[in-house]
Amino acid sequence: MKKIMKKLKKKFKIYDPKLKEECAVFGISNNEDAATLAALGLHALQHRGQEGCGIVSYDGEKYHSEKRFGLVGDNFNDEKVIKKLPGKYAIGHNRYSTTGGTALRNVQPFFADTNSGGIGVAHNGNLTNAITLRNKMVQEGSIFYTTSDTETIVKLIAKSKRAKTIDKVIDAMFQIQGGYALVMMTQNTLIGVRDPFGIRPLVIGKLKNSYVLASETCAFDIIGAKFVREVENGEIIHIENDEIKSIKPFPPKKVRPCVFEYIYFSRPDSILNGKTAYEYRKNFGEQLAKEDKIEADLVVPVPDSGNAAALGYAEKKGLKFDLGLIRNHYVGRTFIEPSQQIRSLGVKLKLNPNISVIKNKKIILVDDSLVRGTTSSKIVKMLYDSGAKEVHVRIASPEIKFPDFYGVDTPTKKELLAANKSTAEICEFIKAKSIKFLSLNGLYLGMGFEQRNENYPQLTDHHFTGEYPVKIIDELGEDKVTQLSLLSTASNN
Ligand code: AMP
């Protein structure tokens, strides 16, 4: 890896490829309480990123920006800070922590003055050609202040020769590739953009005379907004006062949302394609139970990520469901911790065995996914140490064998357990009595499809299949394809 990094840095001089982000975006138009509502919306979306948060507002004359490290509730919790964000328009962002790149200047929304006025940008996702674009701009004399690919988007918009801001945005959209959802604000206009495949989510809500844009519908519930619809793949939404316009500049494609939003990322109560994430996850558990012959004393979820799948599994099998692990809710997701050492510790900080439930029991332990295997191995040990008779691990998604380049923080191929070990070896590694993953077909059945469309999968499922909708052309080194540049997506219609 060190060799590859060296090679990358040499080739791309200034570039530090620590850009991956899985974040939350929010925007609201035409509302006296714009900043307060943005803070509440971001609070509901906290699960998508806990490293930093920010809000940019516009008061009819000036833009205002407040960006902080840490949680929304700890930072946007009093009148003092909200008063610094006057105006009827606001956008906001929660940033997800990844290794490196931890600096306040990387916290969004970003803001820039362009020749057609100011623009604030909040971005969830990952550009797969950011390095190429950034390098080109640097060679042309641009200066970058952050390591975030969002700055690339802002610069592309600012550099566009088109007169109107919305045309500048369209110009930029034609240059960027990857999985992204953007919420932008230019004076009294709110703009939302979803990538051509709709890999990252973005939804539209309505609150009296205001429109709201957010990563997930749970942000509408907290402020009493009504869910209107999803922003379509490749669609640009343009909101001025209470008027909403749709622009579709790209050639039409079928939507291919990221399967990980359904499996893990979205909050269980958020609605994705007509159903809550909870319902899909329960279905995945049911499918897993259908594919599984094992009997046991009880089904135990890994809280909270495995709760819905474990319930679905237990219901289908008619087995007892019980809480064998108790979660401390005052620690973030294990992944949030940047280093492997802290991540390992993180599992112990978060979960503790409930001895009364697990002693002398044959347990089926259900989680939504297995990435590095850190969580499962710690928990299996915890359960055995607490007197469990047998621990059988069941994972409500298939084996993750390929890294993600569209904004989900999955590690390199080298770190992905299922990319390097057979199922039997994984079982040995996590020291479980047995392990079983949901089949790819079972995943599609759980999603409500009859089967996976092999010619044009209904989801972006590269994590399991290695089929990347936005193709990667650079392959550097033995363990990881990099995000240097991609083929045109035109052939994927
Ligand atoms: P690991 O411990 O590395 O095997 O990771 C699996 C655990 O991390 C599971 O409990 C998942 O719920 C959770 N997880 C899966 N994908 C992600 C992700 N992209 N970000 C944060 N956590 C994740």
mmCIF file of C-alpha atoms in Angstrom, residues 136-371:
data_model
loop_
_atom_site.group_PDB
_atom_site.id
_atom_site.type_symbol
_atom_site.label_atom_id
_atom_site.label_comp_id
_atom_site.label_asym_id
_atom_site.label_seq_id
_atom_site.Cartn_x
_atom_site.Cartn_y
_atom_site.Cartn_z
ATOM 1 C CA LYS A 136 -6.015 19.390 -14.606
ATOM 2 C CA MET A 137 -7.289 22.466 -12.777
ATOM 3 C CA VAL A 138 -4.131 22.701 -10.673
ATOM 4 C CA GLN A 139 -2.074 22.603 -13.844
ATOM 5 C CA GLU A 140 -4.212 25.464 -15.144
ATOM 6 C CA GLY A 141 -3.437 27.469 -12.010
ATOM 7 C CA SER A 142 -6.263 26.636 -9.583
ATOM 8 C CA ILE A 143 -5.473 26.514 -5.889
ATOM 9 C CA PHE A 144 -7.201 23.978 -3.651
ATOM 10 C CA TYR A 145 -7.639 24.478 0.068
ATOM 11 C CA THR A 146 -9.141 21.156 1.066
ATOM 12 C CA THR A 147 -8.679 17.456 0.334
ATOM 13 C CA SER A 148 -12.374 17.045 -0.433
ATOM 14 C CA ASP A 149 -13.736 16.303 -3.895
ATOM 15 C CA THR A 150 -16.550 18.752 -3.130
ATOM 16 C CA GLU A 151 -14.070 21.552 -3.736
ATOM 17 C CA THR A 152 -13.568 20.175 -7.232
ATOM 18 C CA ILE A 153 -17.313 20.555 -7.858
ATOM 19 C CA VAL A 154 -17.342 24.096 -6.483
ATOM 20 C CA LYS A 155 -14.380 25.050 -8.676
ATOM 21 C CA LEU A 156 -15.940 23.502 -11.786
ATOM 22 C CA ILE A 157 -19.117 25.520 -11.204
ATOM 23 C CA ALA A 158 -17.130 28.709 -10.603
ATOM 24 C CA LYS A 159 -15.002 28.189 -13.721
ATOM 25 C CA SER A 160 -17.930 27.565 -16.079
ATOM 26 C CA LYS A 161 -18.269 30.150 -18.827
ATOM 27 C CA ARG A 162 -22.082 29.958 -18.772
ATOM 28 C CA ALA A 163 -23.908 33.040 -17.502
ATOM 29 C CA LYS A 164 -26.643 31.576 -15.266
ATOM 30 C CA THR A 165 -25.749 29.645 -12.105
ATOM 31 C CA ILE A 166 -28.011 26.722 -12.996
ATOM 32 C CA ASP A 167 -26.213 26.387 -16.362
ATOM 33 C CA LYS A 168 -22.872 26.485 -14.563
ATOM 34 C CA VAL A 169 -24.119 23.636 -12.376
ATOM 35 C CA ILE A 170 -25.171 21.623 -15.439
ATOM 36 C CA ASP A 171 -21.757 22.278 -16.980
ATOM 37 C CA ALA A 172 -20.091 20.856 -13.877
ATOM 38 C CA MET A 173 -22.437 17.854 -13.809
ATOM 39 C CA PHE A 174 -21.271 16.842 -17.259
ATOM 40 C CA GLN A 175 -17.679 16.735 -16.066
ATOM 41 C CA ILE A 176 -17.978 14.856 -12.797
ATOM 42 C CA GLN A 177 -18.464 11.100 -12.473
ATOM 43 C CA GLY A 178 -19.257 8.827 -9.555
ATOM 44 C CA GLY A 179 -22.018 8.502 -6.971
ATOM 45 C CA TYR A 180 -23.220 11.818 -5.603
ATOM 46 C CA ALA A 181 -26.117 13.774 -4.184
ATOM 47 C CA LEU A 182 -25.695 17.527 -3.974
ATOM 48 C CA VAL A 183 -27.668 20.241 -2.255
ATOM 49 C CA MET A 184 -26.718 23.750 -3.293
ATOM 50 C CA MET A 185 -27.892 27.254 -2.575
ATOM 51 C CA THR A 186 -27.457 30.389 -4.610
ATOM 52 C CA GLN A 187 -29.176 33.409 -3.089
ATOM 53 C CA ASN A 188 -32.888 32.558 -3.066
ATOM 54 C CA THR A 189 -32.541 29.324 -4.993
ATOM 55 C CA LEU A 190 -32.149 25.806 -3.695
ATOM 56 C CA ILE A 191 -30.698 23.207 -6.066
ATOM 57 C CA GLY A 192 -30.589 19.424 -5.663
ATOM 58 C CA VAL A 193 -28.710 17.018 -7.907
ATOM 59 C CA ARG A 194 -28.575 13.217 -8.008
ATOM 60 C CA ASP A 195 -25.976 11.339 -10.048
ATOM 61 C CA PRO A 196 -26.997 9.692 -13.351
ATOM 62 C CA PHE A 197 -27.418 6.241 -11.742
ATOM 63 C CA GLY A 198 -29.018 7.570 -8.547
ATOM 64 C CA ILE A 199 -26.337 5.779 -6.541
ATOM 65 C CA ARG A 200 -26.597 8.168 -3.597
ATOM 66 C CA PRO A 201 -30.043 9.109 -2.264
ATOM 67 C CA LEU A 202 -31.812 12.470 -2.278
ATOM 68 C CA VAL A 203 -35.464 13.143 -1.440
ATOM 69 C CA ILE A 204 -37.841 16.091 -1.729
ATOM 70 C CA GLY A 205 -40.194 17.175 1.046
ATOM 71 C CA LYS A 206 -42.702 19.969 1.529
ATOM 72 C CA LEU A 207 -43.333 22.033 4.651
ATOM 73 C CA LYS A 208 -46.093 24.597 4.085
ATOM 74 C CA ASN A 209 -44.555 27.050 1.587
ATOM 75 C CA SER A 210 -41.088 25.593 1.861
ATOM 76 C CA TYR A 211 -39.412 22.817 -0.046
ATOM 77 C CA VAL A 212 -36.913 20.586 1.686
ATOM 78 C CA LEU A 213 -34.146 18.443 0.205
ATOM 79 C CA ALA A 214 -32.499 15.732 2.285
ATOM 80 C CA SER A 215 -30.500 12.531 2.096
ATOM 81 C CA GLU A 216 -33.296 10.584 3.783
ATOM 82 C CA THR A 217 -36.961 11.000 4.674
ATOM 83 C CA CYS A 218 -36.268 10.762 8.429
ATOM 84 C CA ALA A 219 -35.117 14.398 8.142
ATOM 85 C CA PHE A 220 -38.669 15.350 7.073
ATOM 86 C CA ASP A 221 -40.368 13.575 9.968
ATOM 87 C CA ILE A 222 -38.498 15.571 12.593
ATOM 88 C CA ILE A 223 -39.598 18.924 11.124
ATOM 89 C CA GLY A 224 -43.105 17.837 10.126
ATOM 90 C CA ALA A 225 -42.444 18.044 6.380
ATOM 91 C CA LYS A 226 -44.318 15.758 3.982
ATOM 92 C CA PHE A 227 -42.378 13.435 1.705
ATOM 93 C CA VAL A 228 -43.042 14.432 -1.917
ATOM 94 C CA ARG A 229 -40.805 12.107 -3.943
ATOM 95 C CA GLU A 230 -37.230 11.005 -4.566
ATOM 96 C CA VAL A 231 -35.067 13.154 -6.793
ATOM 97 C CA GLU A 232 -34.697 10.953 -9.867
ATOM 98 C CA ASN A 233 -31.356 9.674 -11.055
ATOM 99 C CA GLY A 234 -29.638 12.296 -13.184
ATOM 100 C CA GLU A 235 -32.220 14.915 -12.196
ATOM 101 C CA ILE A 236 -31.547 18.496 -11.163
ATOM 102 C CA ILE A 237 -34.152 20.100 -8.916
ATOM 103 C CA HIS A 238 -34.382 23.876 -8.986
ATOM 104 C CA ILE A 239 -36.431 25.530 -6.223
ATOM 105 C CA GLU A 240 -37.256 29.212 -5.999
ATOM 106 C CA ASN A 241 -39.709 30.309 -3.301
ATOM 107 C CA ASP A 242 -42.447 27.690 -3.542
ATOM 108 C CA GLU A 243 -41.868 26.882 -7.187
ATOM 109 C CA ILE A 244 -40.091 23.674 -8.121
ATOM 110 C CA LYS A 245 -38.614 22.816 -11.529
ATOM 111 C CA SER A 246 -37.017 19.637 -12.782
ATOM 112 C CA ILE A 247 -34.162 19.545 -15.274
ATOM 113 C CA LYS A 248 -32.866 16.306 -16.777
ATOM 114 C CA PRO A 249 -29.709 17.123 -18.683
ATOM 115 C CA PHE A 250 -28.304 13.590 -18.980
ATOM 116 C CA PRO A 251 -29.381 10.879 -21.436
ATOM 117 C CA PRO A 252 -31.953 8.747 -19.561
ATOM 118 C CA LYS A 253 -30.684 5.736 -17.650
ATOM 119 C CA LYS A 254 -32.366 3.237 -15.387
ATOM 120 C CA VAL A 255 -31.849 3.959 -11.707
ATOM 121 C CA ARG A 256 -29.310 1.831 -9.824
ATOM 122 C CA PRO A 257 -29.283 2.903 -6.174
ATOM 123 C CA CYS A 258 -26.541 1.705 -3.865
ATOM 124 C CA VAL A 259 -27.598 -1.532 -2.185
ATOM 125 C CA PHE A 260 -25.769 -0.477 0.973
ATOM 126 C CA GLU A 261 -28.332 2.245 1.660
ATOM 127 C CA TYR A 262 -30.854 -0.592 2.013
ATOM 128 C CA ILE A 263 -28.574 -2.945 3.946
ATOM 129 C CA TYR A 264 -26.886 -0.621 6.384
ATOM 130 C CA PHE A 265 -26.604 3.078 5.818
ATOM 131 C CA SER A 266 -30.089 4.564 5.835
ATOM 132 C CA ARG A 267 -31.948 4.957 9.105
ATOM 133 C CA PRO A 268 -34.451 2.087 9.522
ATOM 134 C CA ASP A 269 -37.428 4.480 9.470
ATOM 135 C CA SER A 270 -36.382 6.203 6.237
ATOM 136 C CA ILE A 271 -38.390 5.401 3.119
ATOM 137 C CA LEU A 272 -36.433 4.089 0.143
ATOM 138 C CA ASN A 273 -38.305 3.350 -3.039
ATOM 139 C CA GLY A 274 -41.672 3.071 -1.304
ATOM 140 C CA LYS A 275 -40.716 1.042 1.774
ATOM 141 C CA THR A 276 -38.836 1.694 4.978
ATOM 142 C CA ALA A 277 -35.249 0.486 5.222
ATOM 143 C CA TYR A 278 -36.519 -1.536 8.201
ATOM 144 C CA GLU A 279 -38.897 -3.542 5.998
ATOM 145 C CA TYR A 280 -36.125 -4.381 3.520
ATOM 146 C CA ARG A 281 -33.805 -5.444 6.336
ATOM 147 C CA LYS A 282 -36.481 -7.655 7.884
ATOM 148 C CA ASN A 283 -36.986 -9.224 4.447
ATOM 149 C CA PHE A 284 -33.249 -9.888 4.164
ATOM 150 C CA GLY A 285 -33.426 -11.704 7.531
ATOM 151 C CA GLU A 286 -36.419 -13.726 6.345
ATOM 152 C CA GLN A 287 -34.643 -14.690 3.140
ATOM 153 C CA LEU A 288 -31.577 -15.703 5.103
ATOM 154 C CA ALA A 289 -33.742 -17.906 7.353
ATOM 155 C CA LYS A 290 -35.296 -19.515 4.257
ATOM 156 C CA GLU A 291 -31.828 -20.364 2.980
ATOM 157 C CA ASP A 292 -30.696 -21.754 6.344
ATOM 158 C CA LYS A 293 -31.307 -25.175 7.908
ATOM 159 C CA ILE A 294 -29.831 -24.589 11.349
ATOM 160 C CA GLU A 295 -31.849 -24.765 14.582
ATOM 161 C CA ALA A 296 -30.902 -22.970 17.817
ATOM 162 C CA ASP A 297 -32.177 -21.804 21.190
ATOM 163 C CA LEU A 298 -32.421 -18.163 20.249
ATOM 164 C CA VAL A 299 -31.651 -15.448 17.725
ATOM 165 C CA VAL A 300 -29.541 -12.536 18.955
ATOM 166 C CA PRO A 301 -29.094 -9.347 16.906
ATOM 167 C CA VAL A 302 -25.935 -7.286 16.747
ATOM 168 C CA PRO A 303 -27.508 -4.036 17.909
ATOM 169 C CA ASP A 304 -28.570 -1.882 16.171
ATOM 170 C CA SER A 305 -27.325 -2.827 12.697
ATOM 171 C CA GLY A 306 -28.652 -6.417 12.891
ATOM 172 C CA ASN A 307 -31.960 -5.737 14.715
ATOM 173 C CA ALA A 308 -34.388 -5.796 11.795
ATOM 174 C CA ALA A 309 -32.727 -8.721 9.997
ATOM 175 C CA ALA A 310 -32.591 -10.743 13.238
ATOM 176 C CA LEU A 311 -36.304 -10.137 13.826
ATOM 177 C CA GLY A 312 -37.133 -11.217 10.283
ATOM 178 C CA TYR A 313 -34.920 -14.285 10.683
ATOM 179 C CA ALA A 314 -36.426 -15.297 14.046
ATOM 180 C CA GLU A 315 -40.011 -14.749 12.866
ATOM 181 C CA LYS A 316 -39.480 -16.838 9.754
ATOM 182 C CA LYS A 317 -37.912 -19.695 11.718
ATOM 183 C CA GLY A 318 -40.287 -19.421 14.661
ATOM 184 C CA LEU A 319 -37.299 -19.058 16.998
ATOM 185 C CA LYS A 320 -37.026 -16.977 20.146
ATOM 186 C CA PHE A 321 -35.568 -13.493 19.637
ATOM 187 C CA ASP A 322 -33.678 -12.013 22.567
ATOM 188 C CA LEU A 323 -31.252 -9.242 23.375
ATOM 189 C CA GLY A 324 -27.994 -11.009 24.131
ATOM 190 C CA LEU A 325 -25.968 -7.857 23.644
ATOM 191 C CA ILE A 326 -26.592 -4.507 25.261
ATOM 192 C CA ARG A 327 -25.505 -1.425 23.431
ATOM 193 C CA ASN A 328 -24.111 1.735 24.913
ATOM 194 C CA HIS A 329 -25.810 4.425 22.849
ATOM 195 C CA TYR A 330 -23.324 7.119 23.670
ATOM 196 C CA VAL A 331 -20.640 5.950 21.262
ATOM 197 C CA GLY A 332 -20.642 6.403 17.514
ATOM 198 C CA ARG A 333 -20.532 3.687 14.901
ATOM 199 C CA THR A 334 -17.402 1.548 15.118
ATOM 200 C CA PHE A 335 -16.372 2.570 11.644
ATOM 201 C CA ILE A 336 -16.263 6.199 12.626
ATOM 202 C CA GLU A 337 -13.013 5.635 14.501
ATOM 203 C CA PRO A 338 -10.207 6.220 12.037
ATOM 204 C CA SER A 339 -7.608 3.590 12.950
ATOM 205 C CA GLN A 340 -7.914 -0.188 13.119
ATOM 206 C CA GLN A 341 -6.568 -0.172 16.670
ATOM 207 C CA ILE A 342 -9.278 2.180 17.907
ATOM 208 C CA ARG A 343 -11.900 0.356 15.837
ATOM 209 C CA SER A 344 -11.080 -2.897 17.652
ATOM 210 C CA LEU A 345 -11.466 -1.159 20.970
ATOM 211 C CA GLY A 346 -14.643 0.439 19.708
ATOM 212 C CA VAL A 347 -16.582 -2.810 19.676
ATOM 213 C CA LYS A 348 -15.970 -3.262 23.405
ATOM 214 C CA LEU A 349 -16.945 0.317 24.091
ATOM 215 C CA LYS A 350 -20.231 -0.166 22.321
ATOM 216 C CA LEU A 351 -21.475 -3.656 23.188
ATOM 217 C CA ASN A 352 -21.607 -5.770 26.309
ATOM 218 C CA PRO A 353 -22.965 -9.322 26.669
ATOM 219 C CA ASN A 354 -26.225 -9.868 28.523
ATOM 220 C CA ILE A 355 -25.183 -12.955 30.486
ATOM 221 C CA SER A 356 -28.688 -13.871 31.659
ATOM 222 C CA VAL A 357 -29.761 -14.439 28.071
ATOM 223 C CA ILE A 358 -26.774 -16.196 26.552
ATOM 224 C CA LYS A 359 -25.431 -18.612 29.173
ATOM 225 C CA ASN A 360 -25.499 -22.250 27.956
ATOM 226 C CA LYS A 361 -27.450 -21.264 24.835
ATOM 227 C CA LYS A 362 -27.035 -22.235 21.205
ATOM 228 C CA ILE A 363 -27.141 -18.797 19.611
ATOM 229 C CA ILE A 364 -27.736 -17.516 16.103
ATOM 230 C CA LEU A 365 -26.027 -14.123 15.964
ATOM 231 C CA VAL A 366 -27.362 -11.897 13.172
ATOM 232 C CA ASP A 367 -25.721 -8.799 11.696
ATOM 233 C CA ASP A 368 -26.414 -6.851 8.524
ATOM 234 C CA SER A 369 -22.942 -7.128 6.993
ATOM 235 C CA LEU A 370 -19.402 -8.296 7.536
ATOM 236 C CA VAL A 371 -16.623 -6.032 6.332
#
